[in-house]
Coordinates of C-alpha atoms in Angstrom, one line a residue:
Chain X
M1 CA -0.2 0.1 0.1
T2 CA 1.2 3.6 -0.9
A3 CA 1.8 6.0 1.7
L4 CA -0.8 8.2 0.0
G5 CA -3.1 5.6 0.1
I6 CA -2.8 4.9 3.8
A7 CA -2.9 8.3 5.0
A8 CA -6.5 8.4 2.8
A9 CA -7.4 5.1 4.6
V10 CA -6.6 6.2 7.9
K11 CA -8.2 9.4 7.7
S12 CA -11.3 7.9 6.3
G13 CA -11.4 5.6 8.8
E14 CA -11.0 2.2 6.7
R15 CA -8.0 1.4 8.6
T16 CA -6.6 2.4 11.8
A17 CA -3.1 3.7 11.9
L18 CA -2.2 0.8 14.8
D19 CA -3.1 -1.6 11.8
V20 CA -1.0 -0.2 9.3
L21 CA 1.9 0.0 11.6
D22 CA 1.8 -3.6 13.1
E23 CA 1.5 -4.8 9.5
H24 CA 5.0 -3.0 8.7
L25 CA 6.3 -4.0 12.1
A26 CA 5.4 -7.8 11.5
R27 CA 7.5 -7.5 8.2
I28 CA 10.6 -5.8 9.8
S29 CA 10.5 -8.7 12.3
Q30 CA 9.9 -11.5 9.8
R31 CA 12.9 -10.0 7.2
D32 CA 15.0 -7.6 8.8
T33 CA 17.6 -9.6 10.5
E34 CA 18.6 -10.6 7.0
I35 CA 18.3 -7.5 5.4
G36 CA 19.6 -4.9 8.2
A37 CA 18.0 -1.8 7.4
F38 CA 17.3 -0.6 10.9
N39 CA 19.7 0.2 13.6
L40 CA 16.8 0.7 15.6
V41 CA 13.4 -0.2 15.2
L42 CA 10.8 1.9 17.7
A43 CA 8.0 -0.5 18.0
D44 CA 6.5 0.9 21.3
E45 CA 7.0 4.6 20.3
A46 CA 5.9 4.1 17.2
R47 CA 2.4 2.5 18.7
T48 CA 1.9 5.3 20.9
A49 CA 2.1 7.9 17.9
A50 CA -0.1 5.4 15.8
R51 CA -2.6 5.4 18.7
E52 CA -2.6 9.0 18.8
V53 CA -3.5 9.5 14.8
D54 CA -6.0 7.0 15.6
A55 CA -7.9 8.8 18.6
A56 CA -7.7 12.3 16.2
V57 CA -9.3 10.8 13.5
S58 CA -12.1 9.1 15.8
R59 CA -12.4 12.7 17.5
G60 CA -12.7 13.8 13.9
D61 CA -9.8 16.1 14.8
A62 CA -7.7 16.9 11.6
V63 CA -4.8 15.1 10.9
G64 CA -2.0 15.7 8.2
P65 CA -1.4 14.5 4.7
L66 CA 0.8 11.9 6.2
A67 CA -1.2 10.5 8.6
G68 CA -0.6 7.0 10.0
V69 CA 1.8 6.5 7.3
P70 CA 5.2 4.9 9.0
V71 CA 8.2 6.4 7.8
A72 CA 11.7 5.4 8.5
L73 CA 14.6 7.7 9.3
K74 CA 18.3 7.3 8.5
D75 CA 20.4 7.2 11.6
N76 CA 21.6 10.8 11.4
L77 CA 18.7 12.4 11.8
C78 CA 18.4 13.8 15.5
T79 CA 15.4 12.3 17.5
R80 CA 15.0 13.8 21.0
G81 CA 15.8 11.3 23.8
V82 CA 16.3 8.4 21.0
P83 CA 19.8 7.1 20.0
T84 CA 20.9 8.6 17.2
T85 CA 24.2 6.6 16.1
C86 CA 25.3 7.9 12.9
S87 CA 26.3 4.2 12.4
S88 CA 29.6 5.1 14.3
R89 CA 31.4 4.0 17.6
M90 CA 31.8 7.7 18.2
L91 CA 28.1 8.4 18.7
E92 CA 26.8 4.9 20.2
G93 CA 24.3 5.0 22.9
W94 CA 24.1 9.1 22.2
R95 CA 20.6 10.4 23.0
P96 CA 20.2 13.8 20.6
P97 CA 18.7 16.7 23.5
Y98 CA 16.6 17.9 20.3
D99 CA 14.7 16.6 17.2
A100 CA 15.9 17.6 13.9
T101 CA 13.4 20.0 12.1
V102 CA 12.4 17.5 9.4
V103 CA 11.6 14.9 12.6
Q104 CA 8.8 17.4 13.7
R105 CA 7.3 18.4 10.4
L106 CA 6.5 14.5 9.3
R107 CA 5.6 14.2 13.6
S108 CA 2.8 17.4 12.8
A109 CA 2.0 15.8 9.4
G110 CA 0.4 12.7 11.0
A111 CA 3.6 10.0 10.2
V112 CA 4.9 7.3 12.4
I113 CA 8.5 7.2 13.1
V114 CA 9.2 3.4 12.8
G115 CA 12.8 3.3 13.5
K116 CA 16.5 4.7 12.8
T117 CA 18.0 3.0 9.5
N118 CA 21.7 2.0 8.8
L119 CA 24.0 4.4 6.5
D120 CA 27.7 4.3 6.0
E121 CA 29.3 5.7 9.1
F122 CA 28.4 9.8 9.0
A123 CA 27.0 9.1 5.3
M124 CA 30.3 8.6 4.0
G125 CA 30.1 6.1 1.3
S126 CA 28.4 4.1 -1.4
S127 CA 27.6 0.7 -0.3
T128 CA 26.3 1.4 3.4
E129 CA 29.6 -1.5 4.1
N130 CA 31.2 1.6 6.3
S131 CA 28.9 1.1 9.1
A132 CA 30.0 0.2 12.2
F133 CA 27.3 -2.2 13.1
G134 CA 27.2 -4.4 9.9
P135 CA 26.2 -4.0 6.4
T136 CA 22.6 -3.6 5.0
R137 CA 22.1 -6.0 2.3
N138 CA 19.6 -5.1 -0.9
P139 CA 16.4 -6.9 -1.0
H140 CA 16.6 -7.5 -4.5
D141 CA 19.5 -9.9 -4.2
T142 CA 21.1 -10.1 -0.4
D143 CA 24.6 -10.6 -1.8
R144 CA 24.6 -7.2 -3.0
V145 CA 24.9 -4.0 -1.9
P146 CA 21.7 -1.4 -1.3
G147 CA 23.9 1.3 -2.1
G148 CA 24.7 4.3 0.3
S149 CA 25.2 6.1 2.3
S150 CA 21.4 6.2 2.8
G151 CA 21.1 2.1 2.3
G152 CA 19.0 1.2 5.2
S153 CA 16.5 3.9 4.4
A154 CA 16.5 2.7 0.5
A155 CA 15.9 -0.9 1.5
A156 CA 13.5 -0.2 4.3
V157 CA 11.4 1.3 1.4
A158 CA 12.2 -2.2 -1.0
A159 CA 11.4 -4.4 1.3
G160 CA 7.8 -2.9 2.4
F161 CA 9.1 -2.0 6.1
A162 CA 8.1 1.7 5.3
P163 CA 6.4 3.3 2.3
L164 CA 8.5 6.3 2.8
A165 CA 12.0 7.0 4.3
L166 CA 14.5 10.0 4.7
G167 CA 18.0 10.1 3.8
S168 CA 20.4 13.0 3.2
D169 CA 22.4 13.5 0.1
T170 CA 25.9 14.9 0.1
G171 CA 27.3 13.2 -3.1
G172 CA 24.3 11.0 -4.1
S173 CA 23.6 9.1 -1.2
V174 CA 19.8 9.4 -1.3
R175 CA 19.7 8.6 -5.4
Q176 CA 22.2 5.9 -5.7
P177 CA 20.8 3.8 -3.1
A178 CA 17.1 4.7 -4.4
A179 CA 18.8 3.4 -7.8
L180 CA 20.0 0.8 -6.8
C181 CA 16.9 -0.5 -5.1
G182 CA 14.4 0.3 -7.5
V183 CA 12.6 3.0 -5.5
V184 CA 12.3 6.6 -5.9
G185 CA 14.9 9.1 -4.5
L186 CA 14.6 13.0 -4.4
K187 CA 17.8 15.3 -3.3
P188 CA 16.0 18.6 -2.9
T189 CA 17.4 22.2 -3.8
Y190 CA 20.0 23.0 -1.1
G191 CA 18.2 25.1 1.2
A192 CA 14.7 23.4 0.4
V193 CA 14.1 21.3 3.5
S194 CA 15.7 22.4 6.8
R195 CA 19.1 20.8 7.9
Y196 CA 18.7 21.9 11.6
G197 CA 19.0 18.0 13.4
L198 CA 20.8 16.4 10.6
V199 CA 24.1 15.3 11.5
A200 CA 26.8 17.6 9.9
F201 CA 29.4 15.8 7.0
A202 CA 29.6 18.5 4.4
S203 CA 27.8 21.5 5.3
S204 CA 27.8 23.0 1.5
L205 CA 26.3 20.1 0.2
D206 CA 24.6 18.6 2.4
Q207 CA 20.5 18.3 2.0
I208 CA 17.6 15.9 3.6
G209 CA 15.5 14.1 0.7
P210 CA 12.4 11.9 0.7
M211 CA 12.8 8.0 -0.4
A212 CA 9.3 5.9 -1.5
S213 CA 8.2 3.4 -3.3
N214 CA 6.5 5.8 -5.9
V215 CA 6.4 9.8 -7.1
A216 CA 3.6 10.4 -5.4
D217 CA 4.6 9.5 -2.3
A218 CA 7.8 11.0 -2.7
A219 CA 6.2 14.3 -3.7
A220 CA 4.0 14.5 -0.9
C221 CA 6.7 13.6 1.5
F222 CA 8.9 16.7 0.2
E223 CA 5.8 18.7 0.2
A224 CA 5.6 18.1 4.1
I225 CA 9.3 18.4 5.1
S226 CA 10.6 21.2 3.3
G227 CA 10.2 25.1 3.6
H228 CA 11.6 27.8 5.7
D229 CA 13.0 26.8 9.1
P230 CA 14.8 29.7 11.4
L231 CA 16.8 27.3 13.1
D232 CA 18.7 26.5 9.6
S233 CA 20.5 29.7 8.3
T234 CA 20.7 28.3 4.8
S235 CA 17.2 27.7 5.0
I236 CA 15.0 29.2 1.6
D237 CA 12.9 31.7 2.6
G238 CA 9.8 32.6 0.3
A239 CA 6.4 30.8 -1.1
R240 CA 6.7 27.3 -2.5
D241 CA 5.2 26.1 -5.4
P242 CA 2.9 23.3 -4.6
V243 CA 3.9 19.7 -6.0
V244 CA 1.8 17.0 -5.7
A245 CA -1.0 18.8 -6.9
G246 CA 0.6 19.2 -10.8
L247 CA 2.1 15.6 -10.5
G248 CA -0.6 14.5 -13.4
Q249 CA 0.0 17.3 -16.0
G250 CA 2.4 15.3 -18.1
V251 CA 5.7 16.6 -20.1
N252 CA 3.8 17.7 -23.3
G253 CA 6.4 20.5 -24.6
L254 CA 8.6 19.6 -22.1
R255 CA 12.6 20.4 -23.3
V256 CA 14.6 17.7 -21.8
G257 CA 18.7 18.0 -22.5
L258 CA 20.2 14.4 -22.5
V259 CA 23.8 15.1 -20.7
A260 CA 26.4 13.8 -22.9
E261 CA 28.8 13.6 -20.4
L262 CA 27.3 11.0 -18.5
C263 CA 25.8 8.9 -21.0
A264 CA 28.8 7.8 -23.3
G265 CA 27.4 4.9 -25.8
S266 CA 24.1 6.5 -26.0
A267 CA 22.9 6.6 -29.4
R268 CA 21.6 9.7 -29.4
L269 CA 24.9 10.8 -29.0
Q270 CA 26.2 9.7 -32.3
E271 CA 23.5 11.5 -34.0
A272 CA 24.0 14.8 -32.4
D273 CA 25.7 17.7 -33.8
G274 CA 28.8 19.5 -32.7
L275 CA 29.7 16.7 -29.8
D276 CA 33.1 15.8 -31.3
G277 CA 35.9 16.1 -28.5
V278 CA 32.9 15.8 -25.8
S279 CA 34.8 13.6 -22.8
A280 CA 32.5 12.0 -21.0
V281 CA 32.7 10.0 -17.1
E282 CA 34.2 6.7 -17.4
G283 CA 32.6 3.3 -16.1
V284 CA 28.9 3.8 -17.0
A285 CA 27.5 0.6 -18.3
A286 CA 26.0 -0.2 -21.2
D287 CA 23.0 -1.3 -20.1
V288 CA 22.1 1.5 -17.8
I289 CA 22.8 4.0 -21.0
G290 CA 20.2 1.8 -22.7
R291 CA 17.8 2.2 -19.8
V292 CA 18.6 6.1 -20.2
D293 CA 17.6 5.8 -24.2
A294 CA 14.8 4.2 -23.0
A295 CA 13.6 7.0 -20.7
A296 CA 14.4 9.8 -23.1
A297 CA 11.9 7.8 -25.8
A298 CA 9.2 7.6 -22.9
L299 CA 9.3 11.3 -22.7
E300 CA 9.5 11.9 -25.9
A301 CA 6.6 9.6 -26.5
A302 CA 4.4 11.7 -23.8
G303 CA 5.2 14.8 -25.9
A304 CA 8.7 15.9 -24.4
A305 CA 11.4 17.5 -26.9
V306 CA 14.3 15.6 -25.9
T307 CA 18.0 17.0 -27.1
V308 CA 21.3 16.2 -26.3
V309 CA 23.1 19.0 -24.4
S310 CA 26.6 19.1 -23.3
V311 CA 28.1 20.4 -19.6
P312 CA 31.8 19.7 -19.8
S313 CA 32.7 20.3 -16.3
A314 CA 30.7 17.5 -15.2
V315 CA 33.6 15.4 -16.0
L316 CA 35.5 17.2 -13.1
G317 CA 32.5 17.0 -10.4
L318 CA 34.2 13.7 -8.8
S319 CA 37.6 15.2 -8.3
A320 CA 35.8 18.5 -7.1
Y321 CA 33.8 16.4 -4.6
Y322 CA 35.9 14.4 -3.3
L323 CA 38.2 17.6 -2.0
I324 CA 35.4 20.0 -1.2
A325 CA 33.6 17.0 0.9
P326 CA 36.3 15.9 2.8
A327 CA 37.6 19.0 3.6
E328 CA 34.0 20.3 5.0
A329 CA 34.1 16.5 6.9
S330 CA 37.5 17.3 8.3
S331 CA 36.1 20.5 9.7
N332 CA 33.1 19.5 10.9
L333 CA 34.3 16.4 12.5
A334 CA 36.7 18.1 14.9
R335 CA 33.6 18.6 16.9
Y336 CA 34.5 15.0 18.2
D337 CA 37.0 15.6 20.7
G338 CA 35.2 13.0 23.2
V339 CA 34.3 16.2 25.6
R340 CA 31.2 17.2 25.4
Y341 CA 29.3 13.7 23.5
G342 CA 30.3 10.6 22.1
L343 CA 33.0 8.3 22.9
R344 CA 36.0 9.1 25.3
V345 CA 39.0 7.5 25.6
D346 CA 40.7 8.5 28.8
A347 CA 44.1 9.6 29.0
A348 CA 46.8 11.4 30.8
N349 CA 45.9 14.8 29.0
A350 CA 43.5 15.7 27.2
A351 CA 45.2 16.3 24.1
E352 CA 46.1 12.8 24.4
M353 CA 42.6 12.0 25.1
N354 CA 41.3 13.7 22.2
V355 CA 43.4 11.7 19.8
S356 CA 42.8 8.5 21.6
S357 CA 38.9 9.4 21.5
R358 CA 38.9 10.2 17.9
T359 CA 41.3 7.1 17.0
A360 CA 38.8 4.4 18.7
G361 CA 35.4 6.0 17.4
F362 CA 36.1 6.7 13.8
G363 CA 36.3 3.8 11.0
A364 CA 38.7 3.8 8.7
E365 CA 36.6 5.6 5.6
V366 CA 36.0 8.3 8.2
K367 CA 39.5 8.1 8.9
R368 CA 40.6 8.6 4.9
R369 CA 37.9 11.2 4.7
I370 CA 39.1 13.4 7.4
M371 CA 42.8 12.5 6.3
L372 CA 42.2 14.0 2.6
G373 CA 40.5 16.7 4.1
T374 CA 42.7 18.2 6.7
Y375 CA 45.5 17.6 3.9
A376 CA 43.8 19.6 1.1
L377 CA 43.3 22.4 3.5
S378 CA 46.4 22.5 4.6
A379 CA 49.3 24.7 4.2
G380 CA 51.0 24.7 0.7
Y381 CA 48.4 22.0 -1.0
Y382 CA 45.2 24.8 0.0
D383 CA 45.5 26.5 -3.2
A384 CA 46.8 23.7 -5.5
F385 CA 43.3 21.9 -4.7
Y386 CA 40.6 23.2 -2.5
A387 CA 40.6 26.7 -4.1
K388 CA 40.7 25.5 -7.3
T389 CA 37.3 23.0 -6.8
L390 CA 35.8 26.3 -5.7
R391 CA 36.2 27.4 -9.0
V392 CA 35.4 24.8 -10.8
R393 CA 31.5 25.0 -8.6
T394 CA 31.2 28.3 -10.4
L395 CA 32.1 27.0 -13.8
M396 CA 29.6 24.0 -13.4
L397 CA 26.9 26.6 -12.3
R398 CA 27.7 28.9 -15.1
E399 CA 27.7 25.6 -17.4
C400 CA 24.1 24.9 -16.2
A401 CA 22.8 28.0 -16.3
A402 CA 23.5 27.9 -19.9
A403 CA 22.2 24.7 -20.5
Y404 CA 18.8 25.7 -18.8
A405 CA 18.6 28.3 -21.1
G406 CA 17.8 25.8 -23.5
V407 CA 16.2 23.2 -21.7
D408 CA 13.7 22.5 -18.7
V409 CA 15.3 19.5 -17.1
L410 CA 18.6 17.3 -17.8
L411 CA 18.6 13.5 -17.6
G412 CA 20.9 11.1 -17.1
P413 CA 21.6 7.7 -15.0
T414 CA 21.8 7.8 -11.6
A415 CA 24.1 5.3 -10.8
P416 CA 27.2 3.9 -12.8
T417 CA 26.1 0.1 -12.7
T418 CA 23.2 -1.8 -10.9
A419 CA 23.8 -3.1 -7.1
F420 CA 27.1 -4.5 -6.6
E421 CA 28.4 -7.8 -4.6
L422 CA 29.1 -7.1 -1.0
G423 CA 33.0 -6.7 -0.8
A424 CA 33.1 -6.4 -4.4
K425 CA 34.8 -2.5 -4.1
T426 CA 35.6 -1.9 -0.2
A427 CA 39.4 -2.7 -1.4
D428 CA 40.0 0.2 -3.2
P429 CA 38.4 3.7 -2.1
L430 CA 38.6 5.4 -5.5
L431 CA 36.6 2.7 -7.3
M432 CA 34.0 3.2 -4.5
Y433 CA 34.2 6.7 -4.9
L434 CA 33.3 6.3 -8.7
N435 CA 29.6 5.5 -8.1
D436 CA 28.9 8.9 -7.3
V437 CA 30.0 10.4 -10.5
C438 CA 27.0 10.9 -12.2
T439 CA 24.7 12.3 -8.8
I440 CA 27.9 14.5 -7.6
P441 CA 27.1 17.8 -10.1
S442 CA 23.8 18.3 -8.2
N443 CA 25.1 18.8 -5.3
L444 CA 28.1 20.9 -6.1
T445 CA 25.3 23.6 -8.3
G446 CA 22.7 22.4 -5.2
H447 CA 20.0 21.9 -7.7
P448 CA 17.8 19.4 -7.4
A449 CA 17.4 15.7 -8.6
V450 CA 15.4 12.9 -8.4
S451 CA 16.2 8.9 -9.4
V452 CA 13.3 6.8 -10.6
P453 CA 13.3 3.2 -11.3
F454 CA 13.1 3.0 -15.1
G455 CA 13.3 -0.9 -15.7
C456 CA 16.4 -3.6 -15.3
G457 CA 19.8 -4.1 -16.1
D458 CA 20.9 -7.3 -17.9
D459 CA 21.5 -8.5 -14.3
G460 CA 17.7 -8.2 -13.5
L461 CA 18.5 -5.6 -10.7
P462 CA 16.8 -2.0 -11.0
V463 CA 18.3 0.8 -12.6
G464 CA 17.3 4.0 -12.0
V465 CA 17.7 6.9 -14.1
Q466 CA 18.1 10.7 -12.7
L467 CA 16.2 14.0 -14.0
M468 CA 17.9 17.3 -13.0
G469 CA 16.6 20.7 -12.9
P470 CA 17.3 24.3 -11.8
A471 CA 16.8 25.8 -8.1
L472 CA 13.3 24.8 -7.0
S473 CA 12.3 22.8 -10.3
E474 CA 11.2 19.8 -7.9
P475 CA 7.5 20.3 -9.3
V476 CA 8.5 20.1 -13.0
L477 CA 11.3 17.0 -11.6
L478 CA 8.6 15.3 -9.9
R479 CA 6.1 15.7 -12.6
A480 CA 9.1 14.6 -15.3
A481 CA 9.4 11.6 -13.0
A482 CA 5.7 10.3 -12.8
V483 CA 5.5 10.1 -16.7
L484 CA 8.6 8.1 -16.2
E485 CA 7.1 5.7 -13.8
K486 CA 3.9 5.1 -15.9
A487 CA 6.1 4.0 -18.8
A488 CA 8.4 2.0 -16.6
P489 CA 8.2 -1.6 -17.5
P490 CA 6.1 -3.8 -14.6
D491 CA 8.8 -6.2 -13.2
G492 CA 11.9 -3.7 -12.0
N493 CA 10.1 -2.7 -9.1
A494 CA 9.3 -5.8 -6.6
P495 CA 11.8 -7.2 -4.5
Chain R
M1 CA 27.2 28.4 -26.5
S2 CA 28.0 25.1 -28.5
P3 CA 29.7 22.4 -26.4
A4 CA 33.0 22.8 -28.1
E5 CA 33.3 26.3 -27.3
R6 CA 32.7 25.3 -24.0
A7 CA 34.9 22.0 -23.5
P8 CA 37.1 21.7 -20.4
A9 CA 39.7 20.5 -22.9
D10 CA 40.7 24.4 -23.6
R11 CA 41.2 25.0 -20.1
R12 CA 43.0 21.8 -19.2
R13 CA 46.8 21.7 -19.5
A14 CA 48.9 18.2 -19.7
Y15 CA 48.4 16.0 -17.0
P16 CA 51.6 15.8 -14.5
S17 CA 53.7 12.9 -16.2
D18 CA 54.2 11.6 -12.6
V19 CA 51.3 11.0 -10.5
S20 CA 52.2 8.4 -8.1
G21 CA 53.6 8.5 -4.9
R22 CA 52.3 12.2 -4.0
I23 CA 51.8 11.3 -0.3
T24 CA 54.9 10.3 2.0
R25 CA 54.8 8.3 5.1
D26 CA 56.0 11.3 6.5
E27 CA 53.9 13.6 5.3
A28 CA 51.0 11.3 6.1
A29 CA 52.1 11.3 9.8
H30 CA 51.8 15.1 9.9
V31 CA 48.4 15.2 8.7
A32 CA 47.7 12.9 10.9
R33 CA 48.6 15.2 13.8
L34 CA 46.7 18.4 12.8
A35 CA 43.8 15.7 12.6
R36 CA 44.2 14.4 16.1
L37 CA 44.2 10.9 14.6
R38 CA 46.9 8.0 15.6
F39 CA 47.8 4.9 12.9
S40 CA 50.2 2.3 12.6
D41 CA 53.3 2.8 10.6
E42 CA 51.5 0.5 8.1
E43 CA 48.5 2.1 8.3
L44 CA 50.2 5.3 7.2
D45 CA 51.5 3.6 4.1
E46 CA 48.2 2.6 3.4
L47 CA 46.6 6.0 3.5
A48 CA 49.5 7.6 1.9
A49 CA 49.0 5.4 -1.2
Q50 CA 45.2 5.5 -1.0
L51 CA 45.2 9.1 -0.7
S52 CA 47.8 9.7 -3.6
A53 CA 45.5 8.0 -5.7
V54 CA 42.6 10.4 -4.9
L55 CA 45.3 13.3 -5.9
D56 CA 46.1 11.9 -8.8
H57 CA 42.4 11.4 -9.8
A58 CA 42.3 15.1 -9.0
A59 CA 45.2 15.8 -11.5
D60 CA 42.4 16.7 -13.8
V61 CA 41.0 19.9 -11.2
E62 CA 44.6 20.4 -9.8
A63 CA 45.7 21.3 -14.3
L64 CA 42.7 23.6 -14.9
D65 CA 43.9 27.1 -15.1
V66 CA 40.6 29.3 -13.5
T67 CA 42.5 31.9 -12.2
D68 CA 39.9 33.9 -14.5
I69 CA 36.9 32.6 -12.3
A70 CA 35.4 33.2 -8.9
P71 CA 35.3 30.8 -6.2
T72 CA 31.7 29.4 -4.9
S73 CA 31.9 28.2 -1.7
H74 CA 28.3 27.6 -1.2
P75 CA 25.7 26.8 -3.9
H76 CA 23.1 30.1 -3.1
P77 CA 24.4 33.5 -2.1
L78 CA 23.9 33.9 1.3
V79 CA 23.3 36.4 3.5
N80 CA 23.7 37.1 7.2
V81 CA 20.7 35.8 9.2
T82 CA 19.7 37.7 12.0
R83 CA 16.6 37.5 14.5
A84 CA 15.3 39.8 17.4
D85 CA 17.4 39.9 20.4
E86 CA 15.0 38.4 22.6
V87 CA 15.4 35.5 25.7
R88 CA 14.0 32.3 24.6
P89 CA 14.6 28.8 26.4
S90 CA 17.8 27.1 25.3
L91 CA 18.4 23.4 26.0
D92 CA 18.2 22.1 28.9
R93 CA 21.6 22.0 30.8
D94 CA 21.2 18.8 32.5
E95 CA 19.6 17.0 29.4
V96 CA 23.0 18.2 27.9
L97 CA 25.5 17.1 30.5
A98 CA 23.8 13.8 30.6
Q99 CA 25.3 12.9 27.5
A100 CA 28.8 13.9 28.3
P101 CA 31.4 11.3 28.9
S102 CA 32.4 13.0 32.3
V103 CA 30.6 16.0 34.1
D104 CA 31.4 17.6 37.1
D105 CA 29.7 20.3 39.1
G106 CA 27.2 21.1 36.3
Q107 CA 30.5 21.5 33.9
F108 CA 32.5 19.2 31.2
R109 CA 35.2 17.2 32.9
V110 CA 38.3 16.5 31.1
P111 CA 41.5 15.3 31.8
P112 CA 44.6 17.9 32.6
I113 CA 45.2 20.3 29.6
L114 CA 48.5 21.8 30.5
G115 CA 51.1 19.4 31.8
E116 CA 52.2 16.3 30.2
A117 CA 52.7 16.6 26.8
P118 CA 50.9 14.1 24.2

């Protein structure tokens, strides 16, 4: 049952929120030992919340648009009094003294928080194998990863543990796992959703986004969590266009640009003029490009005009990201010093206590990124790397502005491949980083992007295609995603 | 603007010919001290190699001539956010201190800061 279907049934009294919740809790207890989507299931708290929704309905009180909808939260979103670990030993047992704004907004929309989901430690990774508490497995094939870093949230939705989940996306961490698990994942415009209470990774890139089994549910969740928040100084003020109301309007006349740099091997590139000498990102599989071409054809069939566009700096995104994100992370994670919260390993003096606590609390990938970021910001290297990456961001923003002068949305793959086997990429960090090559540009520009399932690869596993648009274009992105959803082959979405 | 006009190849100089071993063990050890992390020599060697590989990949950015382009540190232009200077409740002190590894008399307790060198 969809999230909006549940909300309608709960509001009408056809079903109770408690009944809906128990159905999902039963699925979790049946299969989550195998999947490992959750760090923590909040059965008691969720039952209390569901009963409150049911009481409100029976009193005839107004209930929110997500009344009685079970929602899973990535475990880097603060929940007051409830452990929030970031899947790190560093924060094991920590109970935040406040709720994230998105958590409060979900609750006031009537949603029922069902648990906290696994992630790559501090959201650093693309497979959810970097969790201190063990990996999450892909519900479509449990020998394979769910993607990451929001792998627990993606797996929870794909396995039917919750119809909605929240993830966070710094370089693709909502969209890539959504693609690998066959669900919808939206990275909203930077500033569209408050980040108050999201544990910081890279503050100029981080954004919270919804994951759902279908476009309408993702849109409804986005509407519920977005909006200005005085507690987040990067939050965008002002009115927003409605999203759900316009979902059925189709794409007739919409101008769609297939991004040449993300689509090496596409038949459309060979037919397009003026693309000689365009360099493309490496490693995007032919079967994935085939699905992107099929998506372009589906949009055309629905009345959109598809052309090929070039965003040359897209090929620089990965390099820029893996300097900017670690640089910001090395600064953000300096707060874990063993003093105010989190793990402390005692030592004879404070400096040694800091070092011992951080060395014991952080896992290998987090340490690697802190090292990389500290290096990139250190004297003598700042100008060679970090300073240049900030100019690459400007270049990318300019090129996107030029592209959006001619098209309304951009189209490309979400992830370079379908879900890979556990352990396949853990030995080579750079190989793992290449998972994010198609998703990173939207984080660097702050623009929104959505991954929508569009059939399967040669191995029968889900493929996601990505729609990208200019700032605050979520209504048109999701409208186009709804068209793709309707045109997608029916077998790509059920584990 | 046609794709050819915007090709980054225009902006790119030749890649450095020697792209391996950019970071030595000693440099990695220096960075670890700055980052307040401790590693064994074997871990430092592995990190030096892995970080070198990432920096090799970043040779494309390193080789760019972008001096004429202004930097972007945030996707949207940020303006300073202010609020009325009114007294409002803050987080409850006891709730915050309850999460601390060690407290004493309403304050965070830490080992001596001066004295023994690390």
